[in-house]
Amino acid sequence: MSMEDWLAKSKHGEDFVRQGYCVVPIQGEQRASLDRARALLVAGLRAALPGGDGLGDEDYLNRFHKFSNAATLNDVRVRIHRELGGSPEYRKLVFNCVKNYLFDLVGNEVVMQRNVNPVTHLPRDKTQLLYLHTDAWSGCSPYEVILWMPLVDVYDTKSMYLCKRDPNNKHMRDLKAGAQVDSAVELLKKIRPDIAPVKMKYGEALLFSPTLMHGAEENLTDETRFILNVRFKSLFSPYGTKALGETFLPVNYLPATEIGLSYESEFGIVDGG
Ligand SMILES: [Fe+2]
């Protein structure tokens, strides 16, 4: 099947190729996994910090800054990242939310980053700004797909911004040709006409390419942003500097690959034929 025929069958695949990202609905069984992932995070936060009694999960997260601050948040962040983000059950839950889309984007033999990263951005907290960058600039494989899944509605500065594929690649070509840009701030000024915040409801997720420039500015809304992010790729596509076994672990693979992987780990890699 040609790429054109294949893309005609898949709205998210077509969006991903055209824009470098797609926003997908998480429905049915996948939605149950998302609700569970959010409930576990909220339970972990409630156990670590007093406050927010009587609030439902959505209100609890949106109003988190009312009973937290940047100082107390740091300890909680480290603990949640270690206890929740690194657990195999939590990784599986997050994978389940988007696996049907990933199968279309990267195939059904998938590796997933070792840790799911819960990210919190309190209103007016300037310590958590994410400067303009692409993940590929820091060694991520351009074959990856990044999941950025909000646990509350996100919009304006409560969300992140990104640059679509065509303008992104135009700016990248300018940089490659030697355009003089001395800082991330200056680069942001240059590409600002081509970036926009991603607006999503809870129950939607962003899947985007690590080749896209993106970042997050000061959250000027009066709600806290909570998202989960984690990277996926095909088990058999190039890894960049983030290797299988170190950064990534297999999360879904087929019988012949099961034999191949266990053979390699026990008897070593086979060269040639
Ligand atoms: Fe990034």
mmCIF file of C-alpha atoms and ligand atoms in Angstrom:
data_model
loop_
_atom_site.group_PDB
_atom_site.id
_atom_site.type_symbol
_atom_site.label_atom_id
_atom_site.label_comp_id
_atom_site.label_asym_id
_atom_site.label_seq_id
_atom_site.Cartn_x
_atom_site.Cartn_y
_atom_site.Cartn_z
ATOM 1 C CA MET A 1 0.000 0.000 0.000
ATOM 2 C CA SER A 2 1.365 3.458 -0.847
ATOM 3 C CA MET A 3 1.799 6.080 1.877
ATOM 4 C CA GLU A 4 -1.024 8.110 0.231
ATOM 5 C CA ASP A 5 -3.448 5.138 0.361
ATOM 6 C CA TRP A 6 -2.476 4.388 3.921
ATOM 7 C CA LEU A 7 -2.883 7.982 5.063
ATOM 8 C CA ALA A 8 -6.324 8.201 3.461
ATOM 9 C CA LYS A 9 -7.409 5.514 5.949
ATOM 10 C CA SER A 10 -6.054 7.183 9.048
ATOM 11 C CA LYS A 11 -6.972 10.735 10.099
ATOM 12 C CA HIS A 12 -4.372 10.761 12.896
ATOM 13 C CA GLY A 13 -1.713 9.309 10.569
ATOM 14 C CA GLU A 14 -2.504 11.958 7.965
ATOM 15 C CA ASP A 15 -2.395 14.727 10.597
ATOM 16 C CA PHE A 16 0.887 13.374 11.961
ATOM 17 C CA VAL A 17 2.598 13.362 8.570
ATOM 18 C CA ARG A 18 1.185 16.743 7.504
ATOM 19 C CA GLN A 19 1.624 18.640 10.793
ATOM 20 C CA GLY A 20 4.187 16.553 12.674
ATOM 21 C CA TYR A 21 1.577 15.893 15.359
ATOM 22 C CA CYS A 22 -1.963 14.723 15.935
ATOM 23 C CA VAL A 23 -4.482 15.301 18.719
ATOM 24 C CA VAL A 24 -6.418 12.110 19.383
ATOM 25 C CA PRO A 25 -9.513 11.268 21.460
ATOM 26 C CA ILE A 26 -9.086 8.673 24.204
ATOM 27 C CA GLN A 27 -12.316 6.745 24.328
ATOM 28 C CA GLY A 28 -13.946 3.562 25.644
ATOM 29 C CA GLU A 29 -11.539 1.108 27.260
ATOM 30 C CA GLN A 30 -8.641 3.542 26.689
ATOM 31 C CA ARG A 31 -10.542 6.253 28.570
ATOM 32 C CA ALA A 32 -10.902 3.921 31.567
ATOM 33 C CA SER A 33 -7.080 3.569 31.578
ATOM 34 C CA LEU A 34 -6.682 7.362 31.463
ATOM 35 C CA ASP A 35 -9.122 7.895 34.348
ATOM 36 C CA ARG A 36 -7.261 5.248 36.371
ATOM 37 C CA ALA A 37 -3.868 6.848 35.587
ATOM 38 C CA ARG A 38 -5.182 10.234 36.740
ATOM 39 C CA ALA A 39 -6.809 8.767 39.872
ATOM 40 C CA LEU A 40 -3.534 7.067 40.877
ATOM 41 C CA LEU A 41 -1.616 10.332 40.470
ATOM 42 C CA VAL A 42 -4.174 12.253 42.533
ATOM 43 C CA ALA A 43 -4.091 9.546 45.234
ATOM 44 C CA GLY A 44 -0.274 9.855 45.367
ATOM 45 C CA LEU A 45 -0.491 13.639 45.704
ATOM 46 C CA ARG A 46 -3.168 13.466 48.381
ATOM 47 C CA ALA A 47 -1.040 11.024 50.373
ATOM 48 C CA ALA A 48 1.968 13.361 50.167
ATOM 49 C CA LEU A 49 0.327 16.748 50.806
ATOM 50 C CA PRO A 50 -2.516 17.994 52.976
ATOM 51 C CA GLY A 51 -5.332 20.004 51.357
ATOM 52 C CA GLY A 52 -7.907 19.723 48.616
ATOM 53 C CA ASP A 53 -10.285 17.606 50.700
ATOM 54 C CA GLY A 54 -13.652 17.140 49.057
ATOM 55 C CA LEU A 55 -12.465 18.123 45.571
ATOM 56 C CA GLY A 56 -12.955 15.741 42.628
ATOM 57 C CA ASP A 57 -9.840 14.734 40.631
ATOM 58 C CA GLU A 58 -10.202 17.458 37.987
ATOM 59 C CA ASP A 59 -10.786 20.284 40.478
ATOM 60 C CA TYR A 60 -8.040 18.936 42.735
ATOM 61 C CA LEU A 61 -5.460 19.168 39.954
ATOM 62 C CA ASN A 62 -6.643 22.507 38.561
ATOM 63 C CA ARG A 63 -6.561 24.097 42.021
ATOM 64 C CA PHE A 64 -3.401 22.326 43.174
ATOM 65 C CA HIS A 65 -1.522 25.640 43.586
ATOM 66 C CA LYS A 66 -3.993 26.692 46.316
ATOM 67 C CA PHE A 67 -2.598 24.056 48.680
ATOM 68 C CA SER A 68 0.915 23.621 47.298
ATOM 69 C CA ASN A 69 3.875 25.783 46.349
ATOM 70 C CA ALA A 70 7.062 25.414 44.329
ATOM 71 C CA ALA A 71 9.094 24.397 47.415
ATOM 72 C CA THR A 72 6.809 21.614 48.689
ATOM 73 C CA LEU A 73 6.126 20.494 45.157
ATOM 74 C CA ASN A 74 9.697 19.516 44.450
ATOM 75 C CA ASP A 75 9.844 16.669 46.993
ATOM 76 C CA VAL A 76 6.451 15.420 45.887
ATOM 77 C CA ARG A 77 7.515 15.568 42.257
ATOM 78 C CA VAL A 78 10.583 13.414 42.871
ATOM 79 C CA ARG A 79 8.591 10.895 44.892
ATOM 80 C CA ILE A 80 5.745 10.613 42.360
ATOM 81 C CA HIS A 81 8.190 10.334 39.471
ATOM 82 C CA ARG A 82 10.008 7.465 41.167
ATOM 83 C CA GLU A 83 7.092 5.581 42.717
ATOM 84 C CA LEU A 84 4.461 6.021 40.029
ATOM 85 C CA GLY A 85 6.210 6.919 36.761
ATOM 86 C CA GLY A 86 8.676 4.020 36.967
ATOM 87 C CA SER A 87 6.198 1.284 37.906
ATOM 88 C CA PRO A 88 5.499 -1.318 35.197
ATOM 89 C CA GLU A 89 1.738 -1.181 35.945
ATOM 90 C CA TYR A 90 1.638 2.590 35.457
ATOM 91 C CA ARG A 91 3.622 2.394 32.214
ATOM 92 C CA LYS A 92 1.207 -0.256 30.925
ATOM 93 C CA LEU A 93 -1.786 1.881 31.864
ATOM 94 C CA VAL A 94 -0.402 4.870 29.961
ATOM 95 C CA PHE A 95 0.530 2.719 26.960
ATOM 96 C CA ASN A 96 -3.050 1.361 26.915
ATOM 97 C CA CYS A 97 -4.430 4.903 26.582
ATOM 98 C CA VAL A 98 -2.859 5.377 23.134
ATOM 99 C CA LYS A 99 -1.763 1.953 21.887
ATOM 100 C CA ASN A 100 -4.278 1.861 19.037
ATOM 101 C CA TYR A 101 -2.869 5.144 17.680
ATOM 102 C CA LEU A 102 0.740 4.081 18.196
ATOM 103 C CA PHE A 103 0.155 0.887 16.208
ATOM 104 C CA ASP A 104 -0.833 3.128 13.275
ATOM 105 C CA LEU A 105 2.067 5.548 13.719
ATOM 106 C CA VAL A 106 5.030 3.288 14.539
ATOM 107 C CA GLY A 107 3.793 -0.308 14.103
ATOM 108 C CA ASN A 108 2.823 -2.911 16.682
ATOM 109 C CA GLU A 109 6.299 -3.726 17.993
ATOM 110 C CA VAL A 110 6.739 -0.809 20.335
ATOM 111 C CA VAL A 111 9.293 0.335 22.893
ATOM 112 C CA MET A 112 8.438 2.831 25.600
ATOM 113 C CA GLN A 113 10.640 5.122 27.678
ATOM 114 C CA ARG A 114 11.426 3.560 31.091
ATOM 115 C CA ASN A 115 9.661 6.289 33.040
ATOM 116 C CA VAL A 116 6.392 8.067 32.518
ATOM 117 C CA ASN A 117 7.055 11.708 33.419
ATOM 118 C CA PRO A 118 4.319 13.511 35.323
ATOM 119 C CA VAL A 119 4.843 17.267 34.788
ATOM 120 C CA THR A 120 3.243 19.992 36.911
ATOM 121 C CA HIS A 121 3.228 23.678 36.085
ATOM 122 C CA LEU A 122 1.799 25.980 38.734
ATOM 123 C CA PRO A 123 0.454 29.389 37.679
ATOM 124 C CA ARG A 124 3.230 32.044 37.607
ATOM 125 C CA ASP A 125 5.940 29.490 38.466
ATOM 126 C CA LYS A 126 8.948 30.611 36.445
ATOM 127 C CA THR A 127 11.120 27.686 37.605
ATOM 128 C CA GLN A 128 9.359 25.216 35.315
ATOM 129 C CA LEU A 129 9.632 27.033 31.975
ATOM 130 C CA LEU A 130 10.515 24.847 29.031
ATOM 131 C CA TYR A 131 12.674 26.761 26.578
ATOM 132 C CA LEU A 132 12.194 26.344 22.855
ATOM 133 C CA HIS A 133 13.867 23.148 21.657
ATOM 134 C CA THR A 134 13.401 19.952 19.720
ATOM 135 C CA ASP A 135 14.002 16.633 21.481
ATOM 136 C CA ALA A 136 16.003 15.524 18.421
ATOM 137 C CA TRP A 137 18.554 18.283 19.241
ATOM 138 C CA SER A 138 19.347 16.449 22.490
ATOM 139 C CA GLY A 139 19.891 13.070 20.860
ATOM 140 C CA CYS A 140 16.365 11.637 20.620
ATOM 141 C CA SER A 141 15.720 9.567 17.540
ATOM 142 C CA PRO A 142 13.641 11.358 14.883
ATOM 143 C CA TYR A 143 11.697 8.077 14.624
ATOM 144 C CA GLU A 144 10.165 8.578 18.083
ATOM 145 C CA VAL A 145 6.640 9.694 18.924
ATOM 146 C CA ILE A 146 6.164 11.752 22.092
ATOM 147 C CA LEU A 147 2.969 11.387 24.070
ATOM 148 C CA TRP A 148 1.907 14.565 25.907
ATOM 149 C CA MET A 149 -1.302 13.718 27.709
ATOM 150 C CA PRO A 150 -3.103 16.360 29.789
ATOM 151 C CA LEU A 151 -4.814 15.359 33.045
ATOM 152 C CA VAL A 152 -6.784 18.634 33.009
ATOM 153 C CA ASP A 153 -8.050 20.818 30.155
ATOM 154 C CA VAL A 154 -5.142 22.790 28.654
ATOM 155 C CA TYR A 155 -5.220 26.028 26.670
ATOM 156 C CA ASP A 156 -3.206 29.229 26.138
ATOM 157 C CA THR A 157 -0.182 29.373 28.476
ATOM 158 C CA LYS A 158 -1.559 26.469 30.536
ATOM 159 C CA SER A 159 -0.548 24.326 27.566
ATOM 160 C CA MET A 160 2.649 23.977 25.536
ATOM 161 C CA TYR A 161 3.234 25.521 22.139
ATOM 162 C CA LEU A 162 4.640 23.879 19.059
ATOM 163 C CA CYS A 163 5.519 24.656 15.463
ATOM 164 C CA LYS A 164 3.908 22.655 12.646
ATOM 165 C CA ARG A 165 6.079 20.533 10.381
ATOM 166 C CA ASP A 166 6.337 22.785 7.296
ATOM 167 C CA PRO A 167 7.241 26.057 9.066
ATOM 168 C CA ASN A 168 9.363 24.050 11.533
ATOM 169 C CA ASN A 169 11.415 22.593 8.714
ATOM 170 C CA LYS A 170 11.709 25.986 7.035
ATOM 171 C CA HIS A 171 13.212 27.449 10.245
ATOM 172 C CA MET A 172 15.457 24.388 10.607
ATOM 173 C CA ARG A 173 16.715 24.904 7.047
ATOM 174 C CA ASP A 174 17.440 28.576 7.849
ATOM 175 C CA LEU A 175 19.435 27.495 10.909
ATOM 176 C CA LYS A 176 21.299 24.875 8.896
ATOM 177 C CA ALA A 177 22.118 27.512 6.280
ATOM 178 C CA GLY A 178 23.764 29.619 8.995
ATOM 179 C CA ALA A 179 21.013 32.034 10.093
ATOM 180 C CA GLN A 180 22.424 34.003 13.033
ATOM 181 C CA VAL A 181 20.377 33.237 16.168
ATOM 182 C CA ASP A 182 22.217 33.604 19.464
ATOM 183 C CA SER A 183 19.754 32.237 22.029
ATOM 184 C CA ALA A 184 16.573 30.229 22.500
ATOM 185 C CA VAL A 185 14.813 33.528 23.342
ATOM 186 C CA GLU A 186 15.884 35.036 20.015
ATOM 187 C CA LEU A 187 14.867 31.897 18.129
ATOM 188 C CA LEU A 188 11.472 31.977 19.830
ATOM 189 C CA LYS A 189 11.020 35.596 18.689
ATOM 190 C CA LYS A 190 11.822 34.560 15.121
ATOM 191 C CA ILE A 191 9.436 31.600 14.995
ATOM 192 C CA ARG A 192 6.643 33.141 17.112
ATOM 193 C CA PRO A 193 4.357 33.787 14.101
ATOM 194 C CA ASP A 194 4.475 30.036 13.399
ATOM 195 C CA ILE A 195 3.798 28.631 16.877
ATOM 196 C CA ALA A 196 0.524 28.125 18.686
ATOM 197 C CA PRO A 197 -0.539 26.626 22.019
ATOM 198 C CA VAL A 198 -2.134 23.181 21.789
ATOM 199 C CA LYS A 199 -5.705 23.364 23.069
ATOM 200 C CA MET A 200 -6.980 20.059 24.465
ATOM 201 C CA LYS A 201 -9.685 18.776 26.758
ATOM 202 C CA TYR A 202 -8.991 16.125 29.362
ATOM 203 C CA GLY A 203 -9.702 12.929 27.373
ATOM 204 C CA GLU A 204 -7.532 13.992 24.437
ATOM 205 C CA ALA A 205 -3.811 13.436 23.899
ATOM 206 C CA LEU A 206 -1.091 14.968 21.766
ATOM 207 C CA LEU A 207 1.270 12.687 19.851
ATOM 208 C CA PHE A 208 4.108 14.645 18.271
ATOM 209 C CA SER A 209 7.412 14.214 16.513
ATOM 210 C CA PRO A 210 10.652 14.990 18.393
ATOM 211 C CA THR A 211 11.710 16.941 15.292
ATOM 212 C CA LEU A 212 9.228 19.755 16.084
ATOM 213 C CA MET A 213 10.281 22.871 17.967
ATOM 214 C CA HIS A 214 8.198 23.271 21.112
ATOM 215 C CA GLY A 215 8.264 24.723 24.617
ATOM 216 C CA ALA A 216 6.176 26.110 27.457
ATOM 217 C CA GLU A 217 5.996 29.689 28.697
ATOM 218 C CA GLU A 218 4.960 31.020 32.101
ATOM 219 C CA ASN A 219 1.511 29.714 32.985
ATOM 220 C CA LEU A 220 -0.502 32.941 33.141
ATOM 221 C CA THR A 221 -3.840 31.226 33.750
ATOM 222 C CA ASP A 222 -5.182 30.649 37.256
ATOM 223 C CA GLU A 223 -5.151 26.853 36.934
ATOM 224 C CA THR A 224 -2.338 24.323 37.435
ATOM 225 C CA ARG A 225 -1.255 22.244 34.473
ATOM 226 C CA PHE A 226 -0.777 18.498 35.008
ATOM 227 C CA ILE A 227 0.339 16.306 32.134
ATOM 228 C CA LEU A 228 2.003 12.941 31.584
ATOM 229 C CA ASN A 229 4.693 12.655 28.971
ATOM 230 C CA VAL A 230 6.569 9.644 27.674
ATOM 231 C CA ARG A 231 8.252 8.639 24.422
ATOM 232 C CA PHE A 232 7.563 5.662 22.156
ATOM 233 C CA LYS A 233 9.099 4.268 18.990
ATOM 234 C CA SER A 234 9.225 1.158 16.858
ATOM 235 C CA LEU A 235 11.396 -1.516 18.422
ATOM 236 C CA PHE A 236 13.316 -1.745 15.147
ATOM 237 C CA SER A 237 13.808 1.895 14.129
ATOM 238 C CA PRO A 238 17.099 3.752 14.827
ATOM 239 C CA TYR A 239 17.622 4.743 18.471
ATOM 240 C CA GLY A 240 19.665 7.990 18.377
ATOM 241 C CA THR A 241 21.661 8.197 21.610
ATOM 242 C CA LYS A 242 18.816 6.710 23.714
ATOM 243 C CA ALA A 243 19.378 2.970 23.649
ATOM 244 C CA LEU A 244 17.083 -0.016 24.048
ATOM 245 C CA GLY A 245 17.423 -1.334 27.612
ATOM 246 C CA GLU A 246 18.759 1.962 28.956
ATOM 247 C CA THR A 247 16.172 4.545 27.945
ATOM 248 C CA PHE A 248 13.575 2.312 26.307
ATOM 249 C CA LEU A 249 11.955 -1.004 27.193
ATOM 250 C CA PRO A 250 9.786 -3.183 24.915
ATOM 251 C CA VAL A 251 6.102 -2.795 25.732
ATOM 252 C CA ASN A 252 4.476 -4.742 22.892
ATOM 253 C CA TYR A 253 6.108 -7.265 20.541
ATOM 254 C CA LEU A 254 5.438 -10.419 18.535
ATOM 255 C CA PRO A 255 6.445 -14.105 18.962
ATOM 256 C CA ALA A 256 9.486 -14.118 16.627
ATOM 257 C CA THR A 257 10.804 -11.006 18.361
ATOM 258 C CA GLU A 258 10.360 -12.696 21.762
ATOM 259 C CA ILE A 259 12.711 -15.486 20.604
ATOM 260 C CA GLY A 260 15.146 -13.047 18.984
ATOM 261 C CA LEU A 261 15.375 -10.736 22.002
ATOM 262 C CA SER A 262 15.868 -13.584 24.501
ATOM 263 C CA TYR A 263 18.468 -15.201 22.197
ATOM 264 C CA GLU A 264 20.377 -11.920 21.915
ATOM 265 C CA SER A 265 20.358 -11.336 25.670
ATOM 266 C CA GLU A 266 21.554 -14.903 26.433
ATOM 267 C CA PHE A 267 23.875 -15.729 23.530
ATOM 268 C CA GLY A 268 24.823 -12.316 22.122
ATOM 269 C CA ILE A 269 24.087 -10.485 18.906
ATOM 270 C CA VAL A 270 24.423 -12.451 15.688
ATOM 271 C CA ASP A 271 26.459 -10.700 12.990
ATOM 272 C CA GLY A 272 25.980 -11.384 9.302
ATOM 273 C CA GLY A 273 24.204 -14.516 8.024
HETATM 274 FE FE FE B 1 10.724 18.438 24.639
#
